[in-house]
CSV table of C-alpha atoms and ligand atoms in Angstrom, one decimal:
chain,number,residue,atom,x,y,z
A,479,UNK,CA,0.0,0.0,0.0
A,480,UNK,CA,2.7,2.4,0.6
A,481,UNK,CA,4.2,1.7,-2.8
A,482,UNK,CA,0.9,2.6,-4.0
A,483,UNK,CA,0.8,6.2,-2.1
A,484,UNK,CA,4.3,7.0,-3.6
A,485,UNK,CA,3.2,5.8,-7.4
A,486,UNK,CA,0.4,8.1,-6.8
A,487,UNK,CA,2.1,10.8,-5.8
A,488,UNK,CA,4.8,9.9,-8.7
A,489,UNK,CA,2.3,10.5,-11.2
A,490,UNK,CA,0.0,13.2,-9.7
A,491,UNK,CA,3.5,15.4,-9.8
A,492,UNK,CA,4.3,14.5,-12.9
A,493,UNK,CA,0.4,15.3,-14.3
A,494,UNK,CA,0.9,18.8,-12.4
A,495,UNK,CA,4.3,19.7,-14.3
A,496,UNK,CA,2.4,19.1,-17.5
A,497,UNK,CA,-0.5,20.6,-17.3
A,498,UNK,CA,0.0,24.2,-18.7
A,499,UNK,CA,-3.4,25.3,-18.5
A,500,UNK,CA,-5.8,26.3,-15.8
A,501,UNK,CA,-8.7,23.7,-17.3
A,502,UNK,CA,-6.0,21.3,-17.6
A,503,UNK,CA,-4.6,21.7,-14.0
A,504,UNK,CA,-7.9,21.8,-12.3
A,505,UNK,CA,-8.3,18.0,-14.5
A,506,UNK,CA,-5.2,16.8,-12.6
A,507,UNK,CA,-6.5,18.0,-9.1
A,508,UNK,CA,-10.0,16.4,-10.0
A,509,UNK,CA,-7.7,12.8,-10.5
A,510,UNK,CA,-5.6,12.8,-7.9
A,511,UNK,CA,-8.1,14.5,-4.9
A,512,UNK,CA,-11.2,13.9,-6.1
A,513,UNK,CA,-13.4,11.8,-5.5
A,514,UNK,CA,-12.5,8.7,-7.4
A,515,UNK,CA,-8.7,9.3,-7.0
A,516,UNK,CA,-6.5,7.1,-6.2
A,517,UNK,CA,-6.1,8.4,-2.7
A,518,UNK,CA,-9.9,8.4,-1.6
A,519,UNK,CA,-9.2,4.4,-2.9
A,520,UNK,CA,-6.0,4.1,-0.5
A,521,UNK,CA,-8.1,5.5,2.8
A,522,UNK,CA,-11.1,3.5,1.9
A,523,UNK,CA,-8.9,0.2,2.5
A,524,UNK,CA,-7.7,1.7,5.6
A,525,UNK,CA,-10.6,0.1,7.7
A,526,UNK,CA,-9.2,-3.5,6.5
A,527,UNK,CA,-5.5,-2.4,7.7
A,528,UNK,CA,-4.0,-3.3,11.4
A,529,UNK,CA,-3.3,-0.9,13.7
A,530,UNK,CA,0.4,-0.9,12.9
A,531,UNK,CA,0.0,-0.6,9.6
A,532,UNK,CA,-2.7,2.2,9.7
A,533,UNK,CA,0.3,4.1,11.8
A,534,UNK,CA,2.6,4.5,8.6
A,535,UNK,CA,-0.2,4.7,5.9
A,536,UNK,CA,-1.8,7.6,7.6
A,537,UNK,CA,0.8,10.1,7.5
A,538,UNK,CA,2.4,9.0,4.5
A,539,UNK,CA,-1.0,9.3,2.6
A,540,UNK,CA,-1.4,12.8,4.2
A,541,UNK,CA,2.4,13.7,3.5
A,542,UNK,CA,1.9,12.9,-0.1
A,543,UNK,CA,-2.1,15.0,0.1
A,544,UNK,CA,0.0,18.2,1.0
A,545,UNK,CA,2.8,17.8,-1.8
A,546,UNK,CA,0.3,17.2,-4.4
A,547,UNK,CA,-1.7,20.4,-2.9
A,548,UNK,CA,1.4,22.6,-2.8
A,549,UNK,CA,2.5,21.3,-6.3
A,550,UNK,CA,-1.1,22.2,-7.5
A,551,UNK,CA,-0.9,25.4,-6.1
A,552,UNK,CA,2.8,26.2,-7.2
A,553,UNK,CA,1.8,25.1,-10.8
A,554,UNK,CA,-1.5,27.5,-10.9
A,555,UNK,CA,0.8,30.8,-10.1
A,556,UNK,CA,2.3,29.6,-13.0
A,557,UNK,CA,0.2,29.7,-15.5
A,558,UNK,CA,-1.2,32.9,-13.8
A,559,UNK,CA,1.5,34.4,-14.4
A,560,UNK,CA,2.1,33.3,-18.2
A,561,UNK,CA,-1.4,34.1,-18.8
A,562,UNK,CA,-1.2,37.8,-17.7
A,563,UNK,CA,2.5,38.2,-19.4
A,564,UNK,CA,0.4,37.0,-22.7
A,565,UNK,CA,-2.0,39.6,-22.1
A,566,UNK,CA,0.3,42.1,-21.9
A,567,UNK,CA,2.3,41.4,-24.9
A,568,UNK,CA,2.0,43.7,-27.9
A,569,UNK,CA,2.2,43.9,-31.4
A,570,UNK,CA,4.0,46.8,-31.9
A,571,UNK,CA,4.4,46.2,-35.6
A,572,UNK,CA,0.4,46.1,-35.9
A,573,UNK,CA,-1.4,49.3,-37.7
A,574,UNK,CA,-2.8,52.0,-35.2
A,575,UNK,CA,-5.9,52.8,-34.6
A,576,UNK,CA,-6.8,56.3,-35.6
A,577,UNK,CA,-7.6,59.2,-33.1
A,578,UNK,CA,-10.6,61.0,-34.3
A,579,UNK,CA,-9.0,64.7,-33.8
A,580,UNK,CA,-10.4,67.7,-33.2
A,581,UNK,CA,-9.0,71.1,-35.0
A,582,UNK,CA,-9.6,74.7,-34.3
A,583,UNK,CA,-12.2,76.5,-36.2
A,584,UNK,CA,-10.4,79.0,-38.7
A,585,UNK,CA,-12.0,82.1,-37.6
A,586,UNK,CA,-10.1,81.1,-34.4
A,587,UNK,CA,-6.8,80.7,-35.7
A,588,UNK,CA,-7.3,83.9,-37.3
A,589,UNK,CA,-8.1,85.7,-34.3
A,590,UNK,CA,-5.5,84.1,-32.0
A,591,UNK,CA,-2.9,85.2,-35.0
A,592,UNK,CA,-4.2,88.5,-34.9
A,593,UNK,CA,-4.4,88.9,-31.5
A,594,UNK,CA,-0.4,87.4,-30.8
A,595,UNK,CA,0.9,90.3,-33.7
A,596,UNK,CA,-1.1,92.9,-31.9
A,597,UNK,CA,-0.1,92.3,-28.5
A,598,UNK,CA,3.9,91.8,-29.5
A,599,UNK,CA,3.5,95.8,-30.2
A,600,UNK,CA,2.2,96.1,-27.2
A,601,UNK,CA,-1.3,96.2,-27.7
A,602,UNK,CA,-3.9,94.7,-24.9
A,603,UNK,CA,-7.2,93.6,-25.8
A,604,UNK,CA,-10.8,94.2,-25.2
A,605,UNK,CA,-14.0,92.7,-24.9
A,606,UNK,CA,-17.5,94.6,-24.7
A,607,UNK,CA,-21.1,92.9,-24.5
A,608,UNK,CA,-23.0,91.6,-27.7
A,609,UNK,CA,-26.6,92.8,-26.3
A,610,UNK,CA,-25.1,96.5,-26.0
A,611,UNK,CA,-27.3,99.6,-25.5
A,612,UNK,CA,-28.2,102.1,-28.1
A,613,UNK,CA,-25.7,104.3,-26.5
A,614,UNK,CA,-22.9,102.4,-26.9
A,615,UNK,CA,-23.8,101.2,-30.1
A,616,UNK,CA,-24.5,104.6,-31.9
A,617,UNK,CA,-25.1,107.7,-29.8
A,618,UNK,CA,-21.3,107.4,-28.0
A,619,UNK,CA,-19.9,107.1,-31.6
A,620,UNK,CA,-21.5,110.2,-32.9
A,621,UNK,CA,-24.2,108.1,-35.1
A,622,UNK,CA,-26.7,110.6,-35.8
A,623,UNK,CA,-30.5,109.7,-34.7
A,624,UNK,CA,-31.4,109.5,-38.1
A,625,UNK,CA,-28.5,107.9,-39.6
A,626,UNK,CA,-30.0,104.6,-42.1
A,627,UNK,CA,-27.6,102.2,-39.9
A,628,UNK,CA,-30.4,102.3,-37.1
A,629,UNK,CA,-32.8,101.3,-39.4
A,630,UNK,CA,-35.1,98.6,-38.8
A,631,UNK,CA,-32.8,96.9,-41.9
A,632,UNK,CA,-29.7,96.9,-40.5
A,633,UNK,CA,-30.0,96.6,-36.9
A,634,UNK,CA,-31.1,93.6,-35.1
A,635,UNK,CA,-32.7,95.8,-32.0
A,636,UNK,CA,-33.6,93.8,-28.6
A,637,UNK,CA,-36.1,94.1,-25.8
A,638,UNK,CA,-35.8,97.4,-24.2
A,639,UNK,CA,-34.1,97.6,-20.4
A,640,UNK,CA,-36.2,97.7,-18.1
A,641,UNK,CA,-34.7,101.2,-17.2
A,642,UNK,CA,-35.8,102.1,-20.7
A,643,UNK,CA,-32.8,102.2,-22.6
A,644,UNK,CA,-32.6,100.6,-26.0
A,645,UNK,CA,-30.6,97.7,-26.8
A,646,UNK,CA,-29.5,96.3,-29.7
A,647,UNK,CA,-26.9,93.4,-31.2
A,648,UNK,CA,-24.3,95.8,-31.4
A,649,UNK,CA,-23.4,96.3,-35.5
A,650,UNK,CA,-19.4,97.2,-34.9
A,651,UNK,CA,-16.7,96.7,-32.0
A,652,UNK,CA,-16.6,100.1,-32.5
A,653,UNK,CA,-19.3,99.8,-29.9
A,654,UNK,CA,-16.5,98.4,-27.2
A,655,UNK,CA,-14.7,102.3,-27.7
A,656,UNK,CA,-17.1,104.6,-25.0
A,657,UNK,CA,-16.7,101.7,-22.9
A,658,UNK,CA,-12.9,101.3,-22.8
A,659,UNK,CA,-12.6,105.0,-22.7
A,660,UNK,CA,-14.8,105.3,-19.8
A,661,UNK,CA,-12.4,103.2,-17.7
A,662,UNK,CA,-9.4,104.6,-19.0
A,663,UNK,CA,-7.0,107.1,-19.5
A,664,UNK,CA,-5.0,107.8,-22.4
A,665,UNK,CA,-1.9,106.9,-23.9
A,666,UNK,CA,-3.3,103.3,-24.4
A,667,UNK,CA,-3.2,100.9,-27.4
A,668,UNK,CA,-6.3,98.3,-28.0
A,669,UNK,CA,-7.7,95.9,-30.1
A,670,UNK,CA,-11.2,94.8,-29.4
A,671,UNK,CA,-11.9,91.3,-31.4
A,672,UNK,CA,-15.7,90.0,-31.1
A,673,UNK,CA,-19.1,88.8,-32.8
A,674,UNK,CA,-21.1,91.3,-34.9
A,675,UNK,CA,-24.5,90.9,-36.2
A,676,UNK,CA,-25.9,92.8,-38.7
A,677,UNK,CA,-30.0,92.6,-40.3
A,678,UNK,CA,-29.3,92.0,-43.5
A,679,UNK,CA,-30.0,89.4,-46.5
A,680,UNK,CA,-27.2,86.8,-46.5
A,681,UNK,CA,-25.0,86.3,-50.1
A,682,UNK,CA,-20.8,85.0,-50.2
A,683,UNK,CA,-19.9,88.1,-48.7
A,684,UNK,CA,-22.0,89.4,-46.2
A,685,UNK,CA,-23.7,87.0,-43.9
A,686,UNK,CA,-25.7,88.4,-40.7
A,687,UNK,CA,-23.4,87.2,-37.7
A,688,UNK,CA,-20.0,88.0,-38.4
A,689,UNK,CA,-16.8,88.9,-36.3
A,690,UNK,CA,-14.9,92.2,-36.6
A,691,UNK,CA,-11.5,93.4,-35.4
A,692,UNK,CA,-11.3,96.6,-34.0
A,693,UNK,CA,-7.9,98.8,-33.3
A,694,UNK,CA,-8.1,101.7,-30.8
A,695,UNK,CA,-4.7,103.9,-30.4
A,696,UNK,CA,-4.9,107.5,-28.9
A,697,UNK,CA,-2.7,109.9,-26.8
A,698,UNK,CA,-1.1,113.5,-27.2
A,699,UNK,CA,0.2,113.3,-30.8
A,700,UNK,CA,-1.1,110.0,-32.4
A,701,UNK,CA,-1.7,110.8,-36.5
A,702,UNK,CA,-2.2,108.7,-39.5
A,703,UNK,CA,1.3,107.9,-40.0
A,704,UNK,CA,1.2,105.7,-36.6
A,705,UNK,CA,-1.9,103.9,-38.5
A,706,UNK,CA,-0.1,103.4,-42.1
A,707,UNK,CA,2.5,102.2,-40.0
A,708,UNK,CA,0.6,99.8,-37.4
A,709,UNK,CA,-1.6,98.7,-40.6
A,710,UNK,CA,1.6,97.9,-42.9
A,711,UNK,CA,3.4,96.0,-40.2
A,712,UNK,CA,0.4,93.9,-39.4
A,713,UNK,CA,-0.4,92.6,-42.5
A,714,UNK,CA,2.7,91.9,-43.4
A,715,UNK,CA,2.8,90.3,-40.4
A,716,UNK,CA,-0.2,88.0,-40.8
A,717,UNK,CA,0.0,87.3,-44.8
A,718,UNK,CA,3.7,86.9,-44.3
A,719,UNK,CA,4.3,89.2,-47.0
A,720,UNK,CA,5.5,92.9,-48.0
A,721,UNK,CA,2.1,94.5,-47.8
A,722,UNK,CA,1.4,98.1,-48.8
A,723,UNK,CA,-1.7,99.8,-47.3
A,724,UNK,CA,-3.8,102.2,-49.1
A,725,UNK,CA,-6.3,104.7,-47.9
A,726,UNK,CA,-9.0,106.4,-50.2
A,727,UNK,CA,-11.5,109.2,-48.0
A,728,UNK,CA,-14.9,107.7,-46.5
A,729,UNK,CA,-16.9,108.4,-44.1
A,730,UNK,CA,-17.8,107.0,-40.8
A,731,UNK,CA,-19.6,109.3,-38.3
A,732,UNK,CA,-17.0,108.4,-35.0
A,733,UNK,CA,-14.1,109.4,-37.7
A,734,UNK,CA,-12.3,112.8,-38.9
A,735,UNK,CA,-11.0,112.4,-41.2
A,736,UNK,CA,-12.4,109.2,-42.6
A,737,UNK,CA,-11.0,106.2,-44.6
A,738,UNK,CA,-11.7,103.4,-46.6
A,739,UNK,CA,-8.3,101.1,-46.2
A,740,UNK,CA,-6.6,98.6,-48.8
A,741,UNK,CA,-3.9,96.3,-49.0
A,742,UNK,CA,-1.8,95.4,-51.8
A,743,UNK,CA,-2.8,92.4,-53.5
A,744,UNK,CA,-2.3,89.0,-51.8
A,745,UNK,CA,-2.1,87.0,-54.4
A,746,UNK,CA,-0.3,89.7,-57.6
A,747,UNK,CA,1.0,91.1,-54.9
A,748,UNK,CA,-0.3,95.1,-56.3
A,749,UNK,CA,0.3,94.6,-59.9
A,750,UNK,CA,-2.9,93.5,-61.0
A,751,UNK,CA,-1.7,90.9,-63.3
A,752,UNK,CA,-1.2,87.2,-63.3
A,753,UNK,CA,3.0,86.4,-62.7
A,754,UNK,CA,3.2,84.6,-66.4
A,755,UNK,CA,0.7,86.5,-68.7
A,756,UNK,CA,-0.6,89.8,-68.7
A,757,UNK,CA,-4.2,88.4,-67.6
A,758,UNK,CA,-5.7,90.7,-64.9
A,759,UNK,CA,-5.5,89.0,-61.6
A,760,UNK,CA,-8.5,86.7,-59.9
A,761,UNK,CA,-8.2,87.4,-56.6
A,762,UNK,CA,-8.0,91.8,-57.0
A,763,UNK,CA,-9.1,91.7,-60.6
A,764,UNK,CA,-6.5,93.5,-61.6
A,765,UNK,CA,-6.9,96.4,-59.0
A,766,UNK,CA,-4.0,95.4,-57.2
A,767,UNK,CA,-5.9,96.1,-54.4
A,768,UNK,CA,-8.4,94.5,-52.3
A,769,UNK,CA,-10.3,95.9,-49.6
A,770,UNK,CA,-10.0,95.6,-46.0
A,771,UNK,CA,-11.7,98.1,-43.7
A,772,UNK,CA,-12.7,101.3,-42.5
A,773,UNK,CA,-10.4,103.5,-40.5
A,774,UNK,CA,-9.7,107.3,-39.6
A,775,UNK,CA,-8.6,110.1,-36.7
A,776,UNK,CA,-11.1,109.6,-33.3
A,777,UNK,CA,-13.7,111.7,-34.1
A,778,UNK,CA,-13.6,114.3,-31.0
A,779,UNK,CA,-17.4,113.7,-30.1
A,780,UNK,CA,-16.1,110.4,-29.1
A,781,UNK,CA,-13.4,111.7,-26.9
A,782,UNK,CA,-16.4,113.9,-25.4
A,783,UNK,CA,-19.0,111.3,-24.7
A,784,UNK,CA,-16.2,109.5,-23.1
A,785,UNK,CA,-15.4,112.3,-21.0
A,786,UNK,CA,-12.5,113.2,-22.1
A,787,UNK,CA,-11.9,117.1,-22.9
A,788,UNK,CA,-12.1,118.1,-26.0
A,789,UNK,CA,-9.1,118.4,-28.1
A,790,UNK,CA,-7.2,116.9,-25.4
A,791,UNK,CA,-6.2,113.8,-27.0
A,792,UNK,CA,-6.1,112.3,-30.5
A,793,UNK,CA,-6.4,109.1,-32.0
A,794,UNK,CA,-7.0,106.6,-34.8
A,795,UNK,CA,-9.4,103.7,-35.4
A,796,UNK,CA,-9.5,100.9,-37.4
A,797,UNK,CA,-12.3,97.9,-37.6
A,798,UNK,CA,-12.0,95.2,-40.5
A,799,UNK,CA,-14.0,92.1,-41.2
A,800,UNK,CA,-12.1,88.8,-39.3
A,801,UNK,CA,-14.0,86.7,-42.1
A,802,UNK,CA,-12.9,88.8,-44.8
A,803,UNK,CA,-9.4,88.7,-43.5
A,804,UNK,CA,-9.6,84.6,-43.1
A,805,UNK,CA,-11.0,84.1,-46.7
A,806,UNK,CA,-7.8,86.0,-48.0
A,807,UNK,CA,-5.6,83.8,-46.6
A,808,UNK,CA,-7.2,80.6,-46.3
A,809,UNK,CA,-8.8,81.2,-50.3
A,810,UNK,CA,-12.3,80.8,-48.7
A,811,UNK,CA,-14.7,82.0,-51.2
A,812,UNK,CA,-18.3,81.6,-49.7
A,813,UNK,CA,-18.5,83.5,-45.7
A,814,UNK,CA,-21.3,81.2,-44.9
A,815,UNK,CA,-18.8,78.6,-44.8
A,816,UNK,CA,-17.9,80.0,-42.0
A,817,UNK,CA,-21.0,79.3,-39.7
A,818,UNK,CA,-22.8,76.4,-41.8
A,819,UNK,CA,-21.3,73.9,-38.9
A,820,UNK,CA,-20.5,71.8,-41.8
A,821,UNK,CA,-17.4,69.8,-40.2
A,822,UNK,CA,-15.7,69.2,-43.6
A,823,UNK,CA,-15.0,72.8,-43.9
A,824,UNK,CA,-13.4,72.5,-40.3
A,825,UNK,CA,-11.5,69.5,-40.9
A,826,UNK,CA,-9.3,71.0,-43.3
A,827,UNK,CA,-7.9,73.3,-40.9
B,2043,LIG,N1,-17.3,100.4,-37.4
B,2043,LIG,C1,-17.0,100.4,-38.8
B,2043,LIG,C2,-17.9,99.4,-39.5
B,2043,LIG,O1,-18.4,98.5,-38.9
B,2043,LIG,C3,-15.6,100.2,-39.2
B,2043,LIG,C4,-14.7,101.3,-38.6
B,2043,LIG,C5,-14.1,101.2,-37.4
B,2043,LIG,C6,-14.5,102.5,-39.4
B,2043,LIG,C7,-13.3,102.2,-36.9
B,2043,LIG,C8,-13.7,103.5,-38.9
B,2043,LIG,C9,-13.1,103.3,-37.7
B,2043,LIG,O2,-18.0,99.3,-40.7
């Protein structure tokens, strides 16, 4: 009987040290301990044994229980172990998987570019609200009562405060001006970047919600040289090009004198014509020319409804579409683009 214990265990050890499996390792411990194993066999004929002999079965068949439990146990750690080494194992030659990935909208990467040449000439920026009061909007920027702008056509107007004031969604930054001013003193240097809206019927150029750029410089002696100056740098700046700016006389009511500003020719680059032939250019149509904004001297009613005294201080202005300026450099040619949400407009920036 005892050579049957040790054959046994012989075997059950062996059976451990090849089962490389979990299934096949709980197999083994099923035939050795289980039930019909060869051990539950040995203690069965134990009754039938003398007491002598009982003496040395007994321990030895409890001896060889353990070693067969430790080796079971020994051999599972094993093959826990391989198993979680196989799950970490990877194919580093295998083909990623893509990352959907966001990108910033271009009207975004205008403005930050915009906003990072302005602020290197030491410019800071300002914000206003887009519900702004009649005041703001058009009296503070010597629009007359009856100028068309505060038409029912243009303007989007908004419930009345309950103060009685007048709101509308302001047309221009140049809306954000009164309000700087009012918390200010000059010499300062702004831009004021921010959503427009404007009542009119939509086409590829003009669409009703739209985002202008404004640029605010006064002090003691500030003229339109500073502007040329300011203007030239900037665009050269942000086309990454030598751009001349061009001013023809316009009018704008918070103005004096007024301008209507160009800039030479992105794409001819002022010629007007097309590099190889003498075809007029697409983009200017052979102007040489496109144009940008509206800009002039602070007009000194401005100054005044700010508070500031009169003739005190001088300035310029400048406000410019951000769309126009984004479908220059990024060849846009419909503004809706802009605000349709259509993402594969997006995803190609
Ligand atoms: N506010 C004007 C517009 O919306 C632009 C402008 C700004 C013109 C500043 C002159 C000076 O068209």
């Amino acid at each position: 009987m005892m050579q049957d214990i040790t054959q046994a265990k012989e075997a059950a050890l062996a059976a451990i040290a090849a089962a490389d499996s979990a299934d096949a390792l709980a197999e083994v411990r099923v035939r050795y301990l289980g039930k019909k194993s060869p051990f539950t066999a040995i203690l069965k004929q134990m009754k039938d044994l003398s007491p002598d002999e009982r003496r040395a079965v007994g321990p030895a068949a409890n001896e060889a229980k353990t070693a067969i439990q430790e080796a079971l146990a020994a051999q599972q750690e094993a093959i826990d172990a391989a198993h979680d080494a196989d799950a970490e194992w990877v194919d580093v030659t295998a083909p990623g998987t893509p990352v959907a990935r966001g990108s910033l909208h271009p009207l975004t990467r205008v403005q930050r570019d915009i906003e990072e040449i302005f602020t290197a000439m030491g410019f800071a920026i300002a914000d206003g609200p887009e519900v702004e009061t009649e005041f703001y909007n058009f009296d503070a920027v010597n629009v007359p009562t009856d100028h068309p702008a505060r038409d029912m056509q243009d303007t989007f107007w908004v419930q009345t405060t309950p103060a009685g004031e007048r709101q509308v969604l302001r047309t221009h930054t140049t809306s954000v001006q009164v309000r700087y001013m009012q918390q200010h003193t000059p010499p300062f240097r702004i831009i004021i970047p921010g959503r427009v809206f404007r009542q009119e019927a939509t086409d590829s150029t003009h669409d009703h919600t739209f985002h202008q750029f404004e640029a605010l410089v006064v002090g003691d002696d500030v003229s339109v040289a500073h502007f040329l100056d300011i203007a030239q740098k900037f665009f050269s700046a942000f086309f990454h090009a030598d751009i001349k700016v061009r001013l023809r006389p316009s009018y704008f009511p918070f103005v004096e004198p007024g301008f209507e500003f160009d800039i030479s020719c992105t794409k001819c680059g002022g010629s007007g014509r097309n590099s190889e032939d003498t075809a007029a250019c697409g983009a200017c149509k052979g102007n040489g020319y496109l144009e940008v904004g509206g800009a002039g001297m602070v007009h000194q009613n401005v100054f005044v409804a700010a508070g500031y005294e009169r003739d005190r201080y001088q300035g310029f202005a400048w406000g410019f579409g951000l769309e126009r300026l984004a479908m220059m450099k990024y060849k846009i040619d419909d503004i809706r683009h802009f605000h349709s949400g259509d993402v594969r407009v997006i995803r190609q920036f």
